[in-house]
């Protein structure tokens, strides 16, 4: 689990670096401000801590400023995104499906700001939005297959934290791996 989280952090840093040097234009580091908007208070959540750390490291690497905003509900997530834009962030990183309802509209109205949504992607996004999604389902499939191979009763199960598409990436893939065997 820790290795997977490290790979995610590395992937986020690579994508952020590509955002700074990519998109077909030069970015002036003096004016560059990275913003990470957490969908929930960061607290002791390892994934959110790594996103915060990755944002700060990417900003430092490029001589830019980092801004970290912690949200707690849909209204504060949207407000945090608007605050980041109003305070001059030109690279905004968000994590998760919690931003799906308003990210496309805000990004369309802010064409000079680059957005990165991690662990989620939507159809018909504006050209200033990039997605970083991972293939966790492959590991879950293999885990399900391994569980089926090791089961003495020929029965395995999976319990998901919530019944929502994000978690189905894991639970459905686990079940498919078990059925494959």
C-alpha angles and dihedrals in degrees: 000000000000091000091052090052091050090052090051091051091049091048092050091050091050093049092047090050090051089050091054096048098026138059089086098279140083118253119213106226091209089065098035118110123178118205126192113194112198116209089219137015107295096226111140096334104132095206093051091045090053092049090051091047093046091051092049092047093048091049092048091048090055097040091248135131123257125215121190119197124184119205130188108189140016094274094050092046092056092042090050091052092051090046091053090052093046090050092054104262109159096179116048122185122194131178125218147354092300090089097051096098097061111013096088093051095045092045091050090054092047105051094162092059120082117217131200120191113194124207093008141065134183135199123259098019122172115261092254093065123087126186128215109196127167135212098241088142090071092059091044090052091052091046090053091048091049091049090052092050092050097043114110092190095048088235126108132168143191130210119204125205093228137006099243136114095260092060093040087068086072105031096044092047091049090052092047091051091051092048091049090065 
